[in-house]
Amino acid sequence: MNILLTGASGFIGRHILAELERGGHRVIACCRHPDRLYFKSENTTALMLDFTDLTEVYAWLPHLTDIDVVINCVGIIGETQTQRFAAVHRQAPIALFRAASQAGVKKVIQLSALCADATAVTPYHLSKKTADDALRKLEIDWYILQPSLVYGHGAHSMPFLQALSALPLLLTIDGGRQSLQPVHIDDVVAAVARCLQPSAPVRQTLALVGPEAINYIDLLKKLRRRLGKTSAPTVSLPENLARPVAWLGKLLGEQVLNPDNIKMLQAGNSASSAPLTQWLGRPPLSLSRQLLRPADQAERWHAGLYFLRPLLRLSIAMVWLWSGLVSLFFYPHELSYDLLAGTGISGIAAPLALYGLALMDIALGLATLMLSRPRRLLLLQFGIVLLYTLTVGISLPEFWLHPFGPIVKNIPLLIALLVSIQLEGEQS
Ligand SMILES: NC(=O)c1ccc[n+]([C@@H]2O[C@H](COP(=O)([O-])OP(=O)(O)OC[C@H]3O[C@@H](n4cnc5c(N)ncnc54)[C@H](OP(=O)(O)O)[C@@H]3O)[C@@H](O)[C@H]2O)c1
């Protein structure tokens, strides 16, 4: 079959793409960044598309010629300045579904979310529900798959929960009694594969859930046990305190942490697994059995480093900001000029260097805080710190023997920058 797969670079999209390749289908794999697309088959062609530009039917039609099936795996867990639920979950998918119907596409498979139904209250669920409802109204064979939290290789949410479980305190909201029913990615892929079969009943909405529900706190404890850690005290935050904490997390770049997600957690996320069992012809995979497998080293490192990543970035930003402010306002300028003279900078060049470098430090600090992908910036900082260290180390060698170690302390800073470059390069 000829299949247009959107969100092919995402967690679920990547697994579905691999399954489609195994099945010998010809796939147009849509994504915003083809470099993030993993594909190896010559049957797969990458197509660079951004949903925010594709909110009208006519924009989709040229991409749907000879397409038999559309699978939509695009989604965002929280809004940003450029990514709004209105465009990404609602307008673009609805335009895609209508264009598919006009272009004679046979089936549309929509990856929605559990609770995108009459109980929906958050903008995430409501936007998904609006697109699902629009699809249901079209004269086309459709499947609306509504997963609970999906886990398995490459997932985002379960590693986040595992990182939470590795903290010295187990943070919960209102005692952590919220119900979750995670589903394995292999079952999500199997459900999609079943939709592609000619014999599969059409116009179906299907909850994708694991066979058993589990409480949030019990899940955290089991994840912690997997990491080989001893038990930790539990701290229960009331919901109205958890919301500001979530905002803080969001400010530090953690998309999963936002007040709406707390609301979704509070509402619970479970359903009967009987329909999925019937759909697959077998029960879905059991999370409890998966949790018995001890975490490997990569998982343990990930869990331990997860919350250190934003702190490291914050501390690097502070070093630049504070250095710039100290040079400008607190350290006597005459003493700075003496130091600069030691490196061969004097006369009119000295104030230029002092003010120029201080402003550059402040700009670097602010950019470290603000850029969503600061990897190149960190690399530049590595070069600057190395240059500072070599310049001062060679022109003012007495600083190597200074008891406060002003030069030698740059060595761990350089390594911290290298660690941050690696961590920020991670696609979470
Ligand atoms: N994972 C879960 O636990 C879970 C649970 C319930 C429902 N779902 C739903 O299942 C779907 C897939 O989830 P996922 O876990 O695979 O999410 P994901 O890993 O974050 O992937 C999202 C995909 O959407 C793409 N995307 C985001 N904004 C886009 C835009 N403006 N234009 C084009 N593509 C864009 C991303 O492409 P880039 O690489 O360009 O960013 C990526 O390929 C989503 O709709 C999600 O809401 C997931």
mmCIF file of C-alpha atoms in Angstrom, residues 37-318:
data_model
loop_
_atom_site.group_PDB
_atom_site.id
_atom_site.type_symbol
_atom_site.label_atom_id
_atom_site.label_comp_id
_atom_site.label_asym_id
_atom_site.label_seq_id
_atom_site.Cartn_x
_atom_site.Cartn_y
_atom_site.Cartn_z
ATOM 1 C CA LEU A 37 14.028 10.245 10.684
ATOM 2 C CA TYR A 38 15.280 6.692 11.001
ATOM 3 C CA PHE A 39 14.572 4.747 7.868
ATOM 4 C CA LYS A 40 16.494 2.322 5.805
ATOM 5 C CA SER A 41 14.144 0.967 3.188
ATOM 6 C CA GLU A 42 14.141 2.329 -0.354
ATOM 7 C CA ASN A 43 10.342 2.167 -0.121
ATOM 8 C CA THR A 44 10.384 5.131 2.254
ATOM 9 C CA THR A 45 10.588 8.752 1.100
ATOM 10 C CA ALA A 46 10.991 11.631 3.536
ATOM 11 C CA LEU A 47 8.722 14.650 3.123
ATOM 12 C CA MET A 48 9.405 17.796 5.119
ATOM 13 C CA LEU A 49 6.097 19.162 6.422
ATOM 14 C CA ASP A 50 5.112 21.494 9.224
ATOM 15 C CA PHE A 51 1.510 21.219 10.443
ATOM 16 C CA THR A 52 1.462 24.901 11.343
ATOM 17 C CA ASP A 53 1.667 25.652 7.581
ATOM 18 C CA LEU A 54 -0.925 23.045 6.582
ATOM 19 C CA THR A 55 -4.184 24.138 8.100
ATOM 20 C CA GLU A 56 -6.143 24.236 4.813
ATOM 21 C CA VAL A 57 -7.394 21.334 2.669
ATOM 22 C CA TYR A 58 -5.762 22.600 -0.539
ATOM 23 C CA ALA A 59 -2.317 22.515 1.141
ATOM 24 C CA TRP A 60 -2.618 18.758 1.686
ATOM 25 C CA LEU A 61 -4.077 17.682 -1.652
ATOM 26 C CA PRO A 62 -0.774 17.609 -3.626
ATOM 27 C CA HIS A 63 0.679 15.199 -1.043
ATOM 28 C CA LEU A 64 -2.191 12.710 -1.281
ATOM 29 C CA THR A 65 -2.038 11.603 -4.904
ATOM 30 C CA ASP A 66 -2.120 7.761 -5.076
ATOM 31 C CA ILE A 67 -2.122 7.465 -1.270
ATOM 32 C CA ASP A 68 -4.155 4.519 0.098
ATOM 33 C CA VAL A 69 -3.814 5.157 3.827
ATOM 34 C CA VAL A 70 -3.023 8.174 5.995
ATOM 35 C CA ILE A 71 -1.654 7.605 9.499
ATOM 36 C CA ASN A 72 -1.456 10.713 11.697
ATOM 37 C CA CYS A 73 1.047 10.506 14.550
ATOM 38 C CA VAL A 74 1.672 14.220 15.040
ATOM 39 C CA GLY A 75 1.084 15.572 18.499
ATOM 40 C CA ILE A 76 2.445 17.852 21.217
ATOM 41 C CA ILE A 77 2.131 17.386 24.950
ATOM 42 C CA GLY A 78 2.258 21.118 25.719
ATOM 43 C CA GLU A 79 2.030 24.395 23.826
ATOM 44 C CA THR A 80 4.977 26.642 22.994
ATOM 45 C CA GLN A 81 5.175 30.040 21.269
ATOM 46 C CA THR A 82 5.172 28.366 17.847
ATOM 47 C CA GLN A 83 3.322 25.120 18.558
ATOM 48 C CA ARG A 84 -0.333 25.592 19.415
ATOM 49 C CA PHE A 85 -2.924 22.845 19.944
ATOM 50 C CA ALA A 86 -5.286 24.732 17.627
ATOM 51 C CA ALA A 87 -2.992 24.266 14.618
ATOM 52 C CA VAL A 88 -1.176 21.015 15.432
ATOM 53 C CA HIS A 89 -4.025 18.935 16.910
ATOM 54 C CA ARG A 90 -7.069 20.500 15.325
ATOM 55 C CA GLN A 91 -6.795 22.622 12.168
ATOM 56 C CA ALA A 92 -4.032 20.727 10.324
ATOM 57 C CA PRO A 93 -5.372 17.200 11.076
ATOM 58 C CA ILE A 94 -8.931 18.202 10.140
ATOM 59 C CA ALA A 95 -7.649 19.696 6.872
ATOM 60 C CA LEU A 96 -5.641 16.489 6.293
ATOM 61 C CA PHE A 97 -8.669 14.234 6.934
ATOM 62 C CA ARG A 98 -10.910 16.298 4.626
ATOM 63 C CA ALA A 99 -8.236 16.357 1.917
ATOM 64 C CA ALA A 100 -7.816 12.574 2.296
ATOM 65 C CA SER A 101 -11.546 12.112 1.854
ATOM 66 C CA GLN A 102 -11.512 14.316 -1.288
ATOM 67 C CA ALA A 103 -8.417 12.616 -2.726
ATOM 68 C CA GLY A 104 -9.922 9.111 -2.482
ATOM 69 C CA VAL A 105 -7.701 7.830 0.328
ATOM 70 C CA LYS A 106 -9.181 4.548 1.608
ATOM 71 C CA LYS A 107 -8.338 4.679 5.313
ATOM 72 C CA VAL A 108 -7.285 7.238 7.887
ATOM 73 C CA ILE A 109 -5.717 6.112 11.159
ATOM 74 C CA GLN A 110 -5.595 8.835 13.786
ATOM 75 C CA LEU A 111 -3.399 8.550 16.876
ATOM 76 C CA SER A 112 -5.528 10.367 19.411
ATOM 77 C CA ALA A 113 -5.363 9.970 23.191
ATOM 78 C CA LEU A 114 -7.283 8.193 25.923
ATOM 79 C CA CYS A 115 -9.889 10.528 27.463
ATOM 80 C CA ALA A 116 -10.236 12.650 24.290
ATOM 81 C CA ASP A 117 -13.968 12.089 24.741
ATOM 82 C CA ALA A 118 -16.978 13.645 26.448
ATOM 83 C CA THR A 119 -14.986 13.799 29.706
ATOM 84 C CA ALA A 120 -12.218 15.929 28.105
ATOM 85 C CA VAL A 121 -11.412 19.158 29.943
ATOM 86 C CA THR A 122 -7.827 20.115 29.055
ATOM 87 C CA PRO A 123 -6.916 21.941 25.804
ATOM 88 C CA TYR A 124 -4.809 18.870 24.857
ATOM 89 C CA HIS A 125 -7.745 16.448 25.055
ATOM 90 C CA LEU A 126 -10.301 18.921 23.706
ATOM 91 C CA SER A 127 -8.200 19.671 20.609
ATOM 92 C CA LYS A 128 -7.726 15.953 19.975
ATOM 93 C CA LYS A 129 -11.429 15.324 20.449
ATOM 94 C CA THR A 130 -12.372 18.032 17.945
ATOM 95 C CA ALA A 131 -10.169 16.418 15.278
ATOM 96 C CA ASP A 132 -11.491 12.932 16.126
ATOM 97 C CA ASP A 133 -15.097 14.137 15.853
ATOM 98 C CA ALA A 134 -14.385 15.767 12.482
ATOM 99 C CA LEU A 135 -12.895 12.503 11.194
ATOM 100 C CA ARG A 136 -15.904 10.492 12.384
ATOM 101 C CA LYS A 137 -18.168 12.679 10.217
ATOM 102 C CA LEU A 138 -16.314 11.959 6.956
ATOM 103 C CA GLU A 139 -17.279 9.398 4.311
ATOM 104 C CA ILE A 140 -14.040 7.458 4.690
ATOM 105 C CA ASP A 141 -12.907 4.384 6.607
ATOM 106 C CA TRP A 142 -11.382 5.645 9.823
ATOM 107 C CA TYR A 143 -9.729 4.362 12.983
ATOM 108 C CA ILE A 144 -9.266 6.501 16.057
ATOM 109 C CA LEU A 145 -6.710 4.922 18.361
ATOM 110 C CA GLN A 146 -6.640 6.370 21.852
ATOM 111 C CA PRO A 147 -3.550 5.306 23.743
ATOM 112 C CA SER A 148 -2.987 5.692 27.428
ATOM 113 C CA LEU A 149 0.612 6.456 28.393
ATOM 114 C CA VAL A 150 2.773 4.526 25.922
ATOM 115 C CA TYR A 151 5.997 2.890 27.124
ATOM 116 C CA GLY A 152 8.774 0.950 25.449
ATOM 117 C CA HIS A 153 11.976 1.719 23.569
ATOM 118 C CA GLY A 154 12.260 5.469 22.861
ATOM 119 C CA ALA A 155 9.319 6.573 25.049
ATOM 120 C CA HIS A 156 9.393 9.962 26.811
ATOM 121 C CA SER A 157 6.925 9.713 29.680
ATOM 122 C CA MET A 158 8.080 6.488 31.335
ATOM 123 C CA PRO A 159 11.765 7.591 31.460
ATOM 124 C CA PHE A 160 10.536 10.872 32.957
ATOM 125 C CA LEU A 161 8.632 8.949 35.640
ATOM 126 C CA GLN A 162 11.684 6.760 36.169
ATOM 127 C CA ALA A 163 13.794 9.914 36.693
ATOM 128 C CA LEU A 164 11.209 11.128 39.223
ATOM 129 C CA SER A 165 11.462 7.760 40.951
ATOM 130 C CA ALA A 166 15.244 8.183 41.270
ATOM 131 C CA LEU A 167 14.972 11.405 43.306
ATOM 132 C CA PRO A 168 15.693 11.165 47.054
ATOM 133 C CA LEU A 169 11.997 11.951 47.712
ATOM 134 C CA LEU A 170 9.091 10.408 45.807
ATOM 135 C CA LEU A 171 6.977 13.384 44.787
ATOM 136 C CA THR A 172 3.283 12.679 44.450
ATOM 137 C CA ILE A 173 0.125 14.719 44.159
ATOM 138 C CA ASP A 174 -2.682 14.116 46.638
ATOM 139 C CA GLY A 175 -1.108 10.839 47.792
ATOM 140 C CA GLY A 176 -0.386 9.476 44.296
ATOM 141 C CA ARG A 177 -3.539 7.366 44.040
ATOM 142 C CA GLN A 178 -4.186 8.389 40.399
ATOM 143 C CA SER A 179 -4.784 5.469 38.095
ATOM 144 C CA LEU A 180 -2.663 4.842 34.981
ATOM 145 C CA GLN A 181 -2.856 1.979 32.513
ATOM 146 C CA PRO A 182 0.280 2.183 30.347
ATOM 147 C CA VAL A 183 0.309 0.362 27.030
ATOM 148 C CA HIS A 184 3.404 -1.081 25.355
ATOM 149 C CA ILE A 185 4.508 0.456 22.055
ATOM 150 C CA ASP A 186 4.485 -3.019 20.448
ATOM 151 C CA ASP A 187 0.734 -3.207 21.149
ATOM 152 C CA VAL A 188 0.184 0.265 19.660
ATOM 153 C CA VAL A 189 2.045 -0.831 16.526
ATOM 154 C CA ALA A 190 0.146 -4.126 16.403
ATOM 155 C CA ALA A 191 -3.155 -2.239 16.668
ATOM 156 C CA VAL A 192 -2.152 -0.016 13.715
ATOM 157 C CA ALA A 193 -1.062 -3.083 11.717
ATOM 158 C CA ARG A 194 -4.471 -4.662 12.378
ATOM 159 C CA CYS A 195 -6.191 -1.505 11.044
ATOM 160 C CA LEU A 196 -4.312 -1.979 7.771
ATOM 161 C CA GLN A 197 -5.699 -5.481 7.238
ATOM 162 C CA PRO A 198 -8.536 -5.591 4.658
ATOM 163 C CA SER A 199 -10.613 -7.753 7.029
ATOM 164 C CA ALA A 200 -10.464 -5.246 9.915
ATOM 165 C CA PRO A 201 -13.864 -3.719 10.781
ATOM 166 C CA VAL A 202 -13.826 -0.019 9.899
ATOM 167 C CA ARG A 203 -14.963 3.190 11.631
ATOM 168 C CA GLN A 204 -13.619 2.142 15.014
ATOM 169 C CA THR A 205 -12.578 4.067 18.116
ATOM 170 C CA LEU A 206 -10.297 1.939 20.233
ATOM 171 C CA ALA A 207 -8.760 2.568 23.659
ATOM 172 C CA LEU A 208 -5.153 1.362 23.697
ATOM 173 C CA VAL A 209 -4.415 0.338 27.275
ATOM 174 C CA GLY A 210 -2.391 -2.300 29.038
ATOM 175 C CA PRO A 211 -4.085 -5.224 30.791
ATOM 176 C CA GLU A 212 -3.841 -3.709 34.279
ATOM 177 C CA ALA A 213 -4.190 -0.284 35.881
ATOM 178 C CA ILE A 214 -1.589 0.861 38.377
ATOM 179 C CA ASN A 215 -1.512 3.741 40.885
ATOM 180 C CA TYR A 216 0.960 6.536 40.214
ATOM 181 C CA ILE A 217 2.761 5.975 43.549
ATOM 182 C CA ASP A 218 2.999 2.212 43.061
ATOM 183 C CA LEU A 219 4.424 2.789 39.597
ATOM 184 C CA LEU A 220 7.070 5.165 40.986
ATOM 185 C CA LYS A 221 8.038 2.616 43.640
ATOM 186 C CA LYS A 222 8.359 -0.178 41.078
ATOM 187 C CA LEU A 223 10.403 2.031 38.751
ATOM 188 C CA ARG A 224 12.690 2.908 41.665
ATOM 189 C CA ARG A 225 13.126 -0.768 42.488
ATOM 190 C CA ARG A 226 14.119 -1.415 38.840
ATOM 191 C CA LEU A 227 16.915 1.132 39.268
ATOM 192 C CA GLY A 228 18.257 -0.925 42.179
ATOM 193 C CA LYS A 229 17.547 1.869 44.678
ATOM 194 C CA THR A 230 16.304 1.404 48.216
ATOM 195 C CA SER A 231 12.925 2.839 49.157
ATOM 196 C CA ALA A 232 12.577 6.608 49.571
ATOM 197 C CA PRO A 233 10.191 8.727 51.628
ATOM 198 C CA THR A 234 7.070 9.909 49.838
ATOM 199 C CA VAL A 235 6.090 13.574 49.780
ATOM 200 C CA SER A 236 2.523 14.323 48.816
ATOM 201 C CA LEU A 237 1.890 17.783 47.371
ATOM 202 C CA PRO A 238 -1.634 19.176 47.293
ATOM 203 C CA GLU A 239 -2.763 19.877 43.710
ATOM 204 C CA ASN A 240 -2.689 23.662 44.163
ATOM 205 C CA LEU A 241 0.999 23.475 45.181
ATOM 206 C CA ALA A 242 1.868 20.982 42.423
ATOM 207 C CA ARG A 243 0.732 23.459 39.746
ATOM 208 C CA PRO A 244 3.379 26.139 40.485
ATOM 209 C CA VAL A 245 5.996 23.350 40.702
ATOM 210 C CA ALA A 246 4.864 22.183 37.268
ATOM 211 C CA TRP A 247 5.154 25.738 35.911
ATOM 212 C CA LEU A 248 8.708 25.883 37.215
ATOM 213 C CA GLY A 249 9.469 22.588 35.486
ATOM 214 C CA LYS A 250 8.023 23.916 32.274
ATOM 215 C CA LEU A 251 10.163 27.055 32.552
ATOM 216 C CA LEU A 252 13.196 24.781 32.851
ATOM 217 C CA GLY A 253 12.203 23.179 29.553
ATOM 218 C CA GLU A 254 10.314 20.085 30.764
ATOM 219 C CA GLN A 255 7.307 19.813 28.454
ATOM 220 C CA VAL A 256 5.709 16.941 30.390
ATOM 221 C CA LEU A 257 5.509 19.222 33.422
ATOM 222 C CA ASN A 258 2.675 21.642 32.952
ATOM 223 C CA PRO A 259 -0.460 22.326 34.956
ATOM 224 C CA ASP A 260 -2.711 20.707 32.340
ATOM 225 C CA ASN A 261 -0.793 17.456 32.590
ATOM 226 C CA ILE A 262 -1.325 17.527 36.354
ATOM 227 C CA LYS A 263 -5.032 17.907 35.663
ATOM 228 C CA MET A 264 -4.884 14.943 33.257
ATOM 229 C CA LEU A 265 -3.020 12.856 35.829
ATOM 230 C CA GLN A 266 -5.582 13.762 38.465
ATOM 231 C CA ALA A 267 -8.422 12.724 36.148
ATOM 232 C CA GLY A 268 -6.882 9.241 35.779
ATOM 233 C CA ASN A 269 -6.104 7.429 32.568
ATOM 234 C CA SER A 270 -7.591 3.964 32.405
ATOM 235 C CA ALA A 271 -10.126 1.918 30.453
ATOM 236 C CA SER A 272 -11.113 -1.677 29.785
ATOM 237 C CA SER A 273 -8.479 -3.645 27.870
ATOM 238 C CA ALA A 274 -11.087 -6.083 26.508
ATOM 239 C CA PRO A 275 -11.614 -4.249 23.166
ATOM 240 C CA LEU A 276 -7.847 -4.158 22.516
ATOM 241 C CA THR A 277 -7.551 -7.846 23.446
ATOM 242 C CA GLN A 278 -10.265 -8.612 20.922
ATOM 243 C CA TRP A 279 -8.658 -6.352 18.293
ATOM 244 C CA LEU A 280 -5.232 -7.973 18.640
ATOM 245 C CA GLY A 281 -6.499 -11.512 19.184
ATOM 246 C CA ARG A 282 -4.379 -11.684 22.358
ATOM 247 C CA PRO A 283 -4.093 -9.721 25.620
ATOM 248 C CA PRO A 284 -1.880 -6.630 25.526
ATOM 249 C CA LEU A 285 1.566 -6.877 27.143
ATOM 250 C CA SER A 286 1.704 -6.629 30.920
ATOM 251 C CA LEU A 287 3.569 -3.679 32.448
ATOM 252 C CA SER A 288 4.177 -5.589 35.704
ATOM 253 C CA ARG A 289 6.167 -8.190 33.808
ATOM 254 C CA GLN A 290 8.190 -5.488 32.028
ATOM 255 C CA LEU A 291 8.929 -3.820 35.377
ATOM 256 C CA LEU A 292 10.504 -6.992 36.728
ATOM 257 C CA ARG A 293 13.429 -6.500 34.311
ATOM 258 C CA PRO A 294 16.185 -4.547 36.064
ATOM 259 C CA ALA A 295 17.151 -1.211 34.458
ATOM 260 C CA ASP A 296 20.320 -1.310 32.363
ATOM 261 C CA GLN A 297 23.177 1.144 32.761
ATOM 262 C CA ALA A 298 21.849 3.566 30.128
ATOM 263 C CA GLU A 299 18.497 3.761 31.954
ATOM 264 C CA ARG A 300 20.188 4.302 35.319
ATOM 265 C CA TRP A 301 22.353 7.102 33.902
ATOM 266 C CA HIS A 302 19.343 8.675 32.218
ATOM 267 C CA ALA A 303 17.329 8.610 35.434
ATOM 268 C CA GLY A 304 20.208 10.046 37.474
ATOM 269 C CA LEU A 305 21.065 12.817 35.000
ATOM 270 C CA TYR A 306 17.558 13.834 33.940
ATOM 271 C CA PHE A 307 16.985 16.640 36.440
ATOM 272 C CA LEU A 308 20.685 17.548 36.570
ATOM 273 C CA ARG A 309 20.522 18.554 32.892
ATOM 274 C CA PRO A 310 18.486 21.759 33.423
ATOM 275 C CA LEU A 311 20.398 22.530 36.638
ATOM 276 C CA LEU A 312 23.719 22.234 34.814
ATOM 277 C CA ARG A 313 22.473 24.569 32.108
ATOM 278 C CA LEU A 314 21.174 27.016 34.679
ATOM 279 C CA SER A 315 24.484 27.000 36.550
ATOM 280 C CA ILE A 316 26.445 27.585 33.312
ATOM 281 C CA ALA A 317 24.174 30.529 32.491
ATOM 282 C CA MET A 318 24.749 31.915 35.992
#
